[in-house]
Short mmCIF file of C-alpha atoms in Angstrom, two decimals:
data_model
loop_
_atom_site.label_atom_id
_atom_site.label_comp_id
_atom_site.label_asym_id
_atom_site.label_seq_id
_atom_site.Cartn_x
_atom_site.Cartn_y
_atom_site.Cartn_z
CA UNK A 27 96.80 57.57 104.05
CA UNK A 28 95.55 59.24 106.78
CA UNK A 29 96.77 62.91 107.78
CA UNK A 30 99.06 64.12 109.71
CA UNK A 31 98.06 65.04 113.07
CA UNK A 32 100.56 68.23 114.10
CA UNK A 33 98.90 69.56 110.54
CA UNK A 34 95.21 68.99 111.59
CA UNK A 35 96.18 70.92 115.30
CA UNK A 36 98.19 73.87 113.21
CA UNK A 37 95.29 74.70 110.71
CA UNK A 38 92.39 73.91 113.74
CA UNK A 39 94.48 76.65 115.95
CA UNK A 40 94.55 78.83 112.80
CA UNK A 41 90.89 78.69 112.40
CA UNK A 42 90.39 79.06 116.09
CA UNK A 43 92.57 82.39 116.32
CA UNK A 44 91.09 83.76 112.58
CA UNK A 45 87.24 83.51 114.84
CA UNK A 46 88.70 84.80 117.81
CA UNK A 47 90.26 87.95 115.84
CA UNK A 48 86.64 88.47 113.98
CA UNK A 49 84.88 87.69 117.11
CA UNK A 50 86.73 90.42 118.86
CA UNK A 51 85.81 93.46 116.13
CA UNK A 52 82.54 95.72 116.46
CA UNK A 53 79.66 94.56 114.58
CA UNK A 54 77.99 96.86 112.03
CA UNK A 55 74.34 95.56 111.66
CA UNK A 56 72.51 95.86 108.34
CA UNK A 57 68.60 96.45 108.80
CA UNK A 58 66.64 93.64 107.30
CA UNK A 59 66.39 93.06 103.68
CA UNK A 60 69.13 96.11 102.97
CA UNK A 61 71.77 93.60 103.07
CA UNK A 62 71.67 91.72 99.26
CA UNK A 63 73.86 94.67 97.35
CA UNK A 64 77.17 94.00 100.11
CA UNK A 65 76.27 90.06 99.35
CA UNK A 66 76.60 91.32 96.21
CA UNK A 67 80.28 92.96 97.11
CA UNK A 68 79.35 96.83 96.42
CA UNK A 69 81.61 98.47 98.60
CA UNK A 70 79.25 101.64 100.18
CA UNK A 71 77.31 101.01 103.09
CA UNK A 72 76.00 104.24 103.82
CA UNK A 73 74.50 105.39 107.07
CA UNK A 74 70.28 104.63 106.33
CA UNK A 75 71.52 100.84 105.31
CA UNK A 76 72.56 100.41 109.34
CA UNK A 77 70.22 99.17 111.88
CA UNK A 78 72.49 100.04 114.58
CA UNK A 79 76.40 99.57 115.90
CA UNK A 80 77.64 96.93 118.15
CA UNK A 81 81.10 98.14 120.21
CA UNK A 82 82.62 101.28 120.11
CA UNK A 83 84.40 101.44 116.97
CA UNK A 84 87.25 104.36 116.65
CA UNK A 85 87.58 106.39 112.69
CA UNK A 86 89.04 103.98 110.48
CA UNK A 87 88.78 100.88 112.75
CA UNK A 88 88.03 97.79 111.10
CA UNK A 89 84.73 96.37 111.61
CA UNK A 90 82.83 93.35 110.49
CA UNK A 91 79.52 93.84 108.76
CA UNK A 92 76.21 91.47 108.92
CA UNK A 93 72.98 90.59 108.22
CA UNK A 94 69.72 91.76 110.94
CA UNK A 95 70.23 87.49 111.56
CA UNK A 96 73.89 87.96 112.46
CA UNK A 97 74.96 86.25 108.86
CA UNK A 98 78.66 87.47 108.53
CA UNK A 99 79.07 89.68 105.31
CA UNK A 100 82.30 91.01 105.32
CA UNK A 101 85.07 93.02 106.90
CA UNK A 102 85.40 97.10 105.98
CA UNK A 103 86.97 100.04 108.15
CA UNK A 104 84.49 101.98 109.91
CA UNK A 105 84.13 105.97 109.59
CA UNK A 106 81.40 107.86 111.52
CA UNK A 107 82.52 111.29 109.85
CA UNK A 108 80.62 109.93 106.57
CA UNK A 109 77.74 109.42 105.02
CA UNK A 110 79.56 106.15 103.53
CA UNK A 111 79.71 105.01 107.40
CA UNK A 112 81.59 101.75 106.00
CA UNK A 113 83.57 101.13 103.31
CA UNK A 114 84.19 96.92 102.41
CA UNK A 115 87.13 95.63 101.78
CA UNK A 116 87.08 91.66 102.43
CA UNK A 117 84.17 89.57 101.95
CA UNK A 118 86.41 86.65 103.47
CA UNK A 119 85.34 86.04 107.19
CA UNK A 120 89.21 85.03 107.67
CA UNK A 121 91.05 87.96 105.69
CA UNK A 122 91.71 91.13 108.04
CA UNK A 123 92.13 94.20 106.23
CA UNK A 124 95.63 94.61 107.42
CA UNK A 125 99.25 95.28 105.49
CA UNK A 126 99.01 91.93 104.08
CA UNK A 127 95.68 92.58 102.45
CA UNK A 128 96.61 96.29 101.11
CA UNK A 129 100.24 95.04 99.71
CA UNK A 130 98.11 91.99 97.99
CA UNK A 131 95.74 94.00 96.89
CA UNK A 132 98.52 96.73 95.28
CA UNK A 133 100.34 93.95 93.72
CA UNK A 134 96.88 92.41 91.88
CA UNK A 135 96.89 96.20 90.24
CA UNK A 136 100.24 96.71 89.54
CA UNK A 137 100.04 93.09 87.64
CA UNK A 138 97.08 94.45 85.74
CA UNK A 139 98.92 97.94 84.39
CA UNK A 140 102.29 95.71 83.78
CA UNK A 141 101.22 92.23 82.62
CA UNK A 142 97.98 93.15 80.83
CA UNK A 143 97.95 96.78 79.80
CA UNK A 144 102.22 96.68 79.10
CA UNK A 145 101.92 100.60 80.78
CA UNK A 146 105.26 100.42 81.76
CA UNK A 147 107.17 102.95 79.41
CA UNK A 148 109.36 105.41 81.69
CA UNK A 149 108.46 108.50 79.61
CA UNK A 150 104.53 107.65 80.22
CA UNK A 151 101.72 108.26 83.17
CA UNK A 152 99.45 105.59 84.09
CA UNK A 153 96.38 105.33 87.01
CA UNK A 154 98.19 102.43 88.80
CA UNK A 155 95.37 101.83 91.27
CA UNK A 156 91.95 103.25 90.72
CA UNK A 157 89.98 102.93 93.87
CA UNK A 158 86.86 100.44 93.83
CA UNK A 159 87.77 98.87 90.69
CA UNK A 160 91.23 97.52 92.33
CA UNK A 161 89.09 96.41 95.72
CA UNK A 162 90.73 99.60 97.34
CA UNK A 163 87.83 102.12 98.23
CA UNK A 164 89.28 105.50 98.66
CA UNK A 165 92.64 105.35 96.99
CA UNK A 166 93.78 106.29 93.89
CA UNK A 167 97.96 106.06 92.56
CA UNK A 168 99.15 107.82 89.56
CA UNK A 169 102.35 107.21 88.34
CA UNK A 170 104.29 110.65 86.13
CA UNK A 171 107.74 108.42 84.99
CA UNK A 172 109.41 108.54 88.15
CA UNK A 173 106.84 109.77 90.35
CA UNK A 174 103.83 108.64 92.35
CA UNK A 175 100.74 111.10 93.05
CA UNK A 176 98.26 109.72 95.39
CA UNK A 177 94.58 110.91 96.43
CA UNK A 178 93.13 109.42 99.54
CA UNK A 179 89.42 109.63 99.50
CA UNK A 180 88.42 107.60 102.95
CA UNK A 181 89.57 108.84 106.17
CA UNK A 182 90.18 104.95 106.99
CA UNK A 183 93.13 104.38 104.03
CA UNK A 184 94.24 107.90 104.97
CA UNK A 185 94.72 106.85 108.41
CA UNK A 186 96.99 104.19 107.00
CA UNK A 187 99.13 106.58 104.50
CA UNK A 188 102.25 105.65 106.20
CA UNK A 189 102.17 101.94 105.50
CA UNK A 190 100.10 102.71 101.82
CA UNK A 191 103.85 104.81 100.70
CA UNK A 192 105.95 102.24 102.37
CA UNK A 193 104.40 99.97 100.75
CA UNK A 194 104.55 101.55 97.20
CA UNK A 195 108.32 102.54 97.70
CA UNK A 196 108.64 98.92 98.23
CA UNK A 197 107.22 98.10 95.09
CA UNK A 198 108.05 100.59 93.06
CA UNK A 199 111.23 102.59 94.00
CA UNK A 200 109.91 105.84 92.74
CA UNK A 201 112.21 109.44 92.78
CA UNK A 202 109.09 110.81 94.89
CA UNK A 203 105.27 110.50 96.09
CA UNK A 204 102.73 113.40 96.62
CA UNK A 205 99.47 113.73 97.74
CA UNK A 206 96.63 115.51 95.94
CA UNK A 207 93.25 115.86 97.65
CA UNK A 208 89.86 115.98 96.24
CA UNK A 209 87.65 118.96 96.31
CA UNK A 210 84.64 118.38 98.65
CA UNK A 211 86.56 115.20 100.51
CA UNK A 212 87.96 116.79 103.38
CA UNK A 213 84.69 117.64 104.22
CA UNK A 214 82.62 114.55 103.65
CA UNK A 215 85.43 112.42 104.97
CA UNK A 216 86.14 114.37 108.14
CA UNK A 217 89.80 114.04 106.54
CA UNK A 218 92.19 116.82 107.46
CA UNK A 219 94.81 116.71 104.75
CA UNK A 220 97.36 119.03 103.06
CA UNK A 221 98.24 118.81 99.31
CA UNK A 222 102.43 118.21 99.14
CA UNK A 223 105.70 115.75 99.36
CA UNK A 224 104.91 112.99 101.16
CA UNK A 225 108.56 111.23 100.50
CA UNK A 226 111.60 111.55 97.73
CA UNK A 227 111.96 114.20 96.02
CA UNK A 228 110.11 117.11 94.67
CA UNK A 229 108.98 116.65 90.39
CA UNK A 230 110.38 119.32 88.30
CA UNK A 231 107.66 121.80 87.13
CA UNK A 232 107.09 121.51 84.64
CA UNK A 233 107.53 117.73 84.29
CA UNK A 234 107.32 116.24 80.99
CA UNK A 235 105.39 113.05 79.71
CA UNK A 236 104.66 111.42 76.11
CA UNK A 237 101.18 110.05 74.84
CA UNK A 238 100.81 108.77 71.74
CA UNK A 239 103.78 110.87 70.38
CA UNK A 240 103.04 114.26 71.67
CA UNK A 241 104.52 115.50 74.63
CA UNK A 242 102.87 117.49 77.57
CA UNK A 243 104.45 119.10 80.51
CA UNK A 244 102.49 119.05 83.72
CA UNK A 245 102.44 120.65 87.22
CA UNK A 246 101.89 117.29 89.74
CA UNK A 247 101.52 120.09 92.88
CA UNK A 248 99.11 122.73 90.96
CA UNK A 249 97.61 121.27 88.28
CA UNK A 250 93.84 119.71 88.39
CA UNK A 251 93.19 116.34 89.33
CA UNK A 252 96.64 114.28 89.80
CA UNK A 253 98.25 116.78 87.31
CA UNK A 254 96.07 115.57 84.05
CA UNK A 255 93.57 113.56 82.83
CA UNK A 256 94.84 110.60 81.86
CA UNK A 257 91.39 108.69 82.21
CA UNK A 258 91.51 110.50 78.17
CA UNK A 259 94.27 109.64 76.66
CA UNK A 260 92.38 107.05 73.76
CA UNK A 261 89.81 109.55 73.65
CA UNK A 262 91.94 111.88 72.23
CA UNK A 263 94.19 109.35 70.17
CA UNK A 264 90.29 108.16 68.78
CA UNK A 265 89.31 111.76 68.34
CA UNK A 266 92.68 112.67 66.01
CA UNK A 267 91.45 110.37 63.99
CA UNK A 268 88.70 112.98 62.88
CA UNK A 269 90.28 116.13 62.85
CA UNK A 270 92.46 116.19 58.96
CA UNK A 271 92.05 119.44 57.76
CA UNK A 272 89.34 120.91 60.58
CA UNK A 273 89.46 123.69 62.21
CA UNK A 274 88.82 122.78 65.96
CA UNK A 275 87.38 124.50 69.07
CA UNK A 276 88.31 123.22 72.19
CA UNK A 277 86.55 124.16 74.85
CA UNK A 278 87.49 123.06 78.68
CA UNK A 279 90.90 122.56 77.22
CA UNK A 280 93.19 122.71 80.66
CA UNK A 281 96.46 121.75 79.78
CA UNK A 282 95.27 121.33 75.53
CA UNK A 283 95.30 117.70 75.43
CA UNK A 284 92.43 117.15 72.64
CA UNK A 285 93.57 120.02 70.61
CA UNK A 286 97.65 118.89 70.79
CA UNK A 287 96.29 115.48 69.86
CA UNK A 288 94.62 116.97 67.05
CA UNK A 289 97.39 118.77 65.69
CA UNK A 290 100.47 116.50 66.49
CA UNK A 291 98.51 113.32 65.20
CA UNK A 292 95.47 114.30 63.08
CA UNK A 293 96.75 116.91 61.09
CA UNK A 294 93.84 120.07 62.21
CA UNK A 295 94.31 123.00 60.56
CA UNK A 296 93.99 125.02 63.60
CA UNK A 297 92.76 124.80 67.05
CA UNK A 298 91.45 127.30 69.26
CA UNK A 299 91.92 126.38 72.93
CA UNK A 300 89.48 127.88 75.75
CA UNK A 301 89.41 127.65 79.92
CA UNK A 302 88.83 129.88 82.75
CA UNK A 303 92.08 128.76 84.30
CA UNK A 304 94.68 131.09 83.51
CA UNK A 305 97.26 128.87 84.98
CA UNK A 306 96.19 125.68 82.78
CA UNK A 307 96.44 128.06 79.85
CA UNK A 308 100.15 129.37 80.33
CA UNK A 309 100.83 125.42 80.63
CA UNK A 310 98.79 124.47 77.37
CA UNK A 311 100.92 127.16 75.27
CA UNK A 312 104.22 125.84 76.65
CA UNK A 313 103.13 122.70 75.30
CA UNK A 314 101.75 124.17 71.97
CA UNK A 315 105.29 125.51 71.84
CA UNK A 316 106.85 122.23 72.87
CA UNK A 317 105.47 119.97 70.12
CA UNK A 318 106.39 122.66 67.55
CA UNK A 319 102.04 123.52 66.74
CA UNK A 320 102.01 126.81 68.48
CA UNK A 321 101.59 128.92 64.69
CA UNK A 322 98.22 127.16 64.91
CA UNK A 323 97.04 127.24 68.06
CA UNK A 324 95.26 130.05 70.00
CA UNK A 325 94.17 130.15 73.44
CA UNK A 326 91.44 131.73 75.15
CA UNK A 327 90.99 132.54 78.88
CA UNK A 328 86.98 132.50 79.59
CA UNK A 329 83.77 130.54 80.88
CA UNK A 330 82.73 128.48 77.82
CA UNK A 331 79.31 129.39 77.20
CA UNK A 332 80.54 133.01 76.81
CA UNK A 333 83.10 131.87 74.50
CA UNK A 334 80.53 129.90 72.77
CA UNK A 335 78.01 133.37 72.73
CA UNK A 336 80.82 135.24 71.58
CA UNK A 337 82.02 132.98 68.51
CA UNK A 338 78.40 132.49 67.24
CA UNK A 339 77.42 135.39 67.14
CA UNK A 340 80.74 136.37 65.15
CA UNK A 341 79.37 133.96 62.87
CA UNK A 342 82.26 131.66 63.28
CA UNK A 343 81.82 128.22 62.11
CA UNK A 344 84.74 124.56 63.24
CA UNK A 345 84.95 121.36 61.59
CA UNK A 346 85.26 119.98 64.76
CA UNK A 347 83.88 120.87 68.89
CA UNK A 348 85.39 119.24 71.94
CA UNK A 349 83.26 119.25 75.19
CA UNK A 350 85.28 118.30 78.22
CA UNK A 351 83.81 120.04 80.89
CA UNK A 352 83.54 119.23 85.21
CA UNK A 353 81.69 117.31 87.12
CA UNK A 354 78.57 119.26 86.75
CA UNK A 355 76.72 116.95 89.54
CA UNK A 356 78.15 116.27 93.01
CA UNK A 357 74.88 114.99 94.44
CA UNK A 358 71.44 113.70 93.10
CA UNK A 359 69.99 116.75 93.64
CA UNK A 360 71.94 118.65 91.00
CA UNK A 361 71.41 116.06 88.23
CA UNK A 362 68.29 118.24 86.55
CA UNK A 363 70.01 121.02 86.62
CA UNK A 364 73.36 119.71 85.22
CA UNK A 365 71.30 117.61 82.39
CA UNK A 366 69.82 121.16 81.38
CA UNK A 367 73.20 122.39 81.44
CA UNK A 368 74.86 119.26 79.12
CA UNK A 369 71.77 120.05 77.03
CA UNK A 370 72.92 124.06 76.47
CA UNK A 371 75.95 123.41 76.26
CA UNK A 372 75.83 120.68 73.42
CA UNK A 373 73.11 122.96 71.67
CA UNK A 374 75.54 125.88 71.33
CA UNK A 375 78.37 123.93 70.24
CA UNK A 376 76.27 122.43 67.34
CA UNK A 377 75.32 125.61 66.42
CA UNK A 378 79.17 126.40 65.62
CA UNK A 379 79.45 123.09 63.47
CA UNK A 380 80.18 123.51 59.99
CA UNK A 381 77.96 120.59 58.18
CA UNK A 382 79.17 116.97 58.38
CA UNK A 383 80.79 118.76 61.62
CA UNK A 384 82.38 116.13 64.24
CA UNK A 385 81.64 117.06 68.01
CA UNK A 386 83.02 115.11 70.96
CA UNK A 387 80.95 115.07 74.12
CA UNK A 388 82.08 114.09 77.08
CA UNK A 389 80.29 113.59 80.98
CA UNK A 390 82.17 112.93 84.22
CA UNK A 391 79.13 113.46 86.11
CA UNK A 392 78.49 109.37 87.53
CA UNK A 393 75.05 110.52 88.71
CA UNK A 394 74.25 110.93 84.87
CA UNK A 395 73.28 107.84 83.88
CA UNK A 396 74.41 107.30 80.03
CA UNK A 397 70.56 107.27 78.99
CA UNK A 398 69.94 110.37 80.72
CA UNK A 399 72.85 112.14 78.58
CA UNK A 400 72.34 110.72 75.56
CA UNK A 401 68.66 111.97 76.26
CA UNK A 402 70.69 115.48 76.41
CA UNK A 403 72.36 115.36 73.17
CA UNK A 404 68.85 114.19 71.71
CA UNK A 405 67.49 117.56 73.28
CA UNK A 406 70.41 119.80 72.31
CA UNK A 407 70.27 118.25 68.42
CA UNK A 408 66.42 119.26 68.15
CA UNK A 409 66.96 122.86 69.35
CA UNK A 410 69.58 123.47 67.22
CA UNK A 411 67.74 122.04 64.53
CA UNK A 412 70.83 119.54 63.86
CA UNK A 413 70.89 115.59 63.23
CA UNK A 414 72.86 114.25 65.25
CA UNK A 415 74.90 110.63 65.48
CA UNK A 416 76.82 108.84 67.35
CA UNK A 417 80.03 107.03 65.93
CA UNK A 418 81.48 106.04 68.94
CA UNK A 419 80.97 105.29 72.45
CA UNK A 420 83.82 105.00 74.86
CA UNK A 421 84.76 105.64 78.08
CA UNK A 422 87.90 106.22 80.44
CA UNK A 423 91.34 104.28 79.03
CA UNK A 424 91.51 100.63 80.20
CA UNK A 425 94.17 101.81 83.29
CA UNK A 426 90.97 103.25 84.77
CA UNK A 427 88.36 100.44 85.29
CA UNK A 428 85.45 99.77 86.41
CA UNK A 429 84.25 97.53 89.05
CA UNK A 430 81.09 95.38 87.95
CA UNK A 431 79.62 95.24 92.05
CA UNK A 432 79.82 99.69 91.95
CA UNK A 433 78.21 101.17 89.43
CA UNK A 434 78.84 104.31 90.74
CA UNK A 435 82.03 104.20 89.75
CA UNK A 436 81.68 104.04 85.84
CA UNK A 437 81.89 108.06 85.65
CA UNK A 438 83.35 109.22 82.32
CA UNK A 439 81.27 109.14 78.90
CA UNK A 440 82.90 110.18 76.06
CA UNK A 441 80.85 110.19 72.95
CA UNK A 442 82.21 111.19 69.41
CA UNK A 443 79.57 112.46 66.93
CA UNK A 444 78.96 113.47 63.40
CA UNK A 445 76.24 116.48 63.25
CA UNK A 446 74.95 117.13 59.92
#
């Protein structure tokens, strides 16, 4: 049969227009043999992988991206504010980065958190788009029951905020959306954004979620991060597991999430909560209070290796240490100096460990590779004089993961230990 000609013209003129429309966008040209990790669909091209700039592009225009031999590679949106001077999107010569890309591209991750990961209980929070590993650099959604809470970490995406909420109130109908920004991003972005409502209505504050049976309130427009750390939440249910009976020290506790987990669900004895926010503090006795624990749980307002100073030499001794602390590397240059600091830190928490102790460790450091921490623990065990193992490795909760072409964005280590 042969085809139909009017079909052959439409899908020739379709071709014809997709070329012209590439054809027509600057060209960002990728010095010679730099180009095989954005074949290889990491998103980053940073500013010493560019041989030069064709065209004028504006902030945030959309540019395409190619080899020193003019091989095409694929279309990001362009920001000369940043040391990531592009950011990829599409590695399809014919797919613009345009509404119809970002709406298909929110729908593939709101499949994921509904039709794989069944996160769709009203009470709950879930990460409902987490940046690289949903193919959208620069954006993160959390959804708090009704509400949205979005960070915008490339100037490009944050130039198109307007159609990113329409599109999510579309999709999602929530009471309200509000936008949280990073520390450090409105510099390295050139982004000039405000924390605040973006659309709907304000959350209460607090505002109340459930996780594995314990329930936390949370302040979306004050608290840290999007309002909690849900990248956690089987961390904690895993650590619970451990804690019958202990007494437990938890140190970077914000809001208490490890230590509520270990009381509601693994039956601690006790649990003595520390952080130098005073603010995160009122919040974690509310919730003490709240899931009906508070008789045996203190809190303790402080820097944590004072805390730790203090309690050792009072001779104090837990069943069980968590470590949650910062990002304690924001650049390469800092990762000696945070290692040493992972390594102290670990070293004076095993020192507080009663025998057959359990310690949870956690990094959110990406530039620490999981070798180099681990090589921390190893240091931290010897000076204490401790053995040390590791029962399990894990890492952020499956609504946060990872894309195989970044590396850089597999950031959170959590490792739970036994330290004789």
């Amino acid at each position: 049969m042969s085809e139909n000609p009017s079909e052959v013209e439409t899908e020739t003129t379709i071709a014809a227009d997709a070329d012209s429309a590439l054809a027509a966008l600057p060209v960002v040209v990728i010095k010679k043999r730099r180009a095989l990790p954005f074949f290889s669909r990491h998103p980053w091209v940073f500013t010493g992988a560019i041989a030069r700039v064709e065209g004028d592009p504006a902030a945030g225009a959309e540019v395409q991206v190619v080899t020193d031999r003019g091989e095409f590679i694929a279309r990001g949106l362009f920001n000369p504010h940043s040391n990531i001077r592009v950011r990829l999107y599409s590695w399809r010569a014919d797919c613009a980065v345009d509404e119809t890309f970002l709406s298909e591209r929110l729908d593939a991750a709101l499949a994921l958190r509904r039709d794989v990961l069944d996160r769709n209980q009203p009470e709950s929070a879930c990460r409902l788009v987490a940046s690289e590993a949903d193919g959208l650099s620069g954006l993160t959604v959390d959804r708090y029951g009704k509400w949205l809470v979005l960070q915008l970490t490339s100037f490009a995406l944050a130039e198109r905020r307007d159609v990113i909420v329409r599109l999510l109130k579309e999709k999602l109908s929530p009471a309200g959306i509000l936008l949280r920004t990073e520390k450090g991003i409105r510099d390295a972005e050139g982004l000039q954004l405000s924390d605040g409502l973006l659309e709907g209505e304000a959350p209460p504050s607090p505002m109340f979620i459930e996780e594995f049976g314990v329930q936390y309130g949370l302040d979306l427009l004050q608290g840290q991060k999007t309002g909690f750390y849900l990248d956690q939440r089987d961390n904690r249910a895993a650590f619970a597991k451990y804690t019958a009976g202990r007494s437990v020290l938890d140190l970077f506790c914000y809001t208490g999430g490890f230590g509520l987990s270990a009381m509601v669900n693994g039956g601690a004895r006790g649990v003595l909560g520390a952080d130098a926010s005073e603010a995160a503090l009122k919040i974690a006795q509310a919730n003490a209070e709240l899931n009906g624990v508070a008789d045996r749980m203190a809190f303790e307002k402080g820097d944590a290796f004072r805390v730790l100073d203090r309690l050792r030499e009072e001779g104090q001794q837990f069943g069980a240490v968590v470590l949650d602390p910062p990002k304690m590397a924001r650049h390469r240059s800092a990762v000696p100096s945070a290692l040493k600091g992972y390594a102290q830190l670990n070293r004076a928490a095993m020192e507080l460990l009663s025998p057959n102790g359990i310690l949870v460790t956690c990094s959110c450091s990406g530039l620490v590779s999981r070798a180099d921490f681990e090589a921390a623990l190893a240091k931290a065990a010897i000076d204490a004089g401790r053995n040390l193992q590791i029962l399990e490795t894990r890492g952020p909760a499956a609504d946060h993961p990872a894309s195989v072409f970044c590396p850089e964005n597999h950031y959170l280590d959590c490792y739970i230990c036994r330290v004789e």
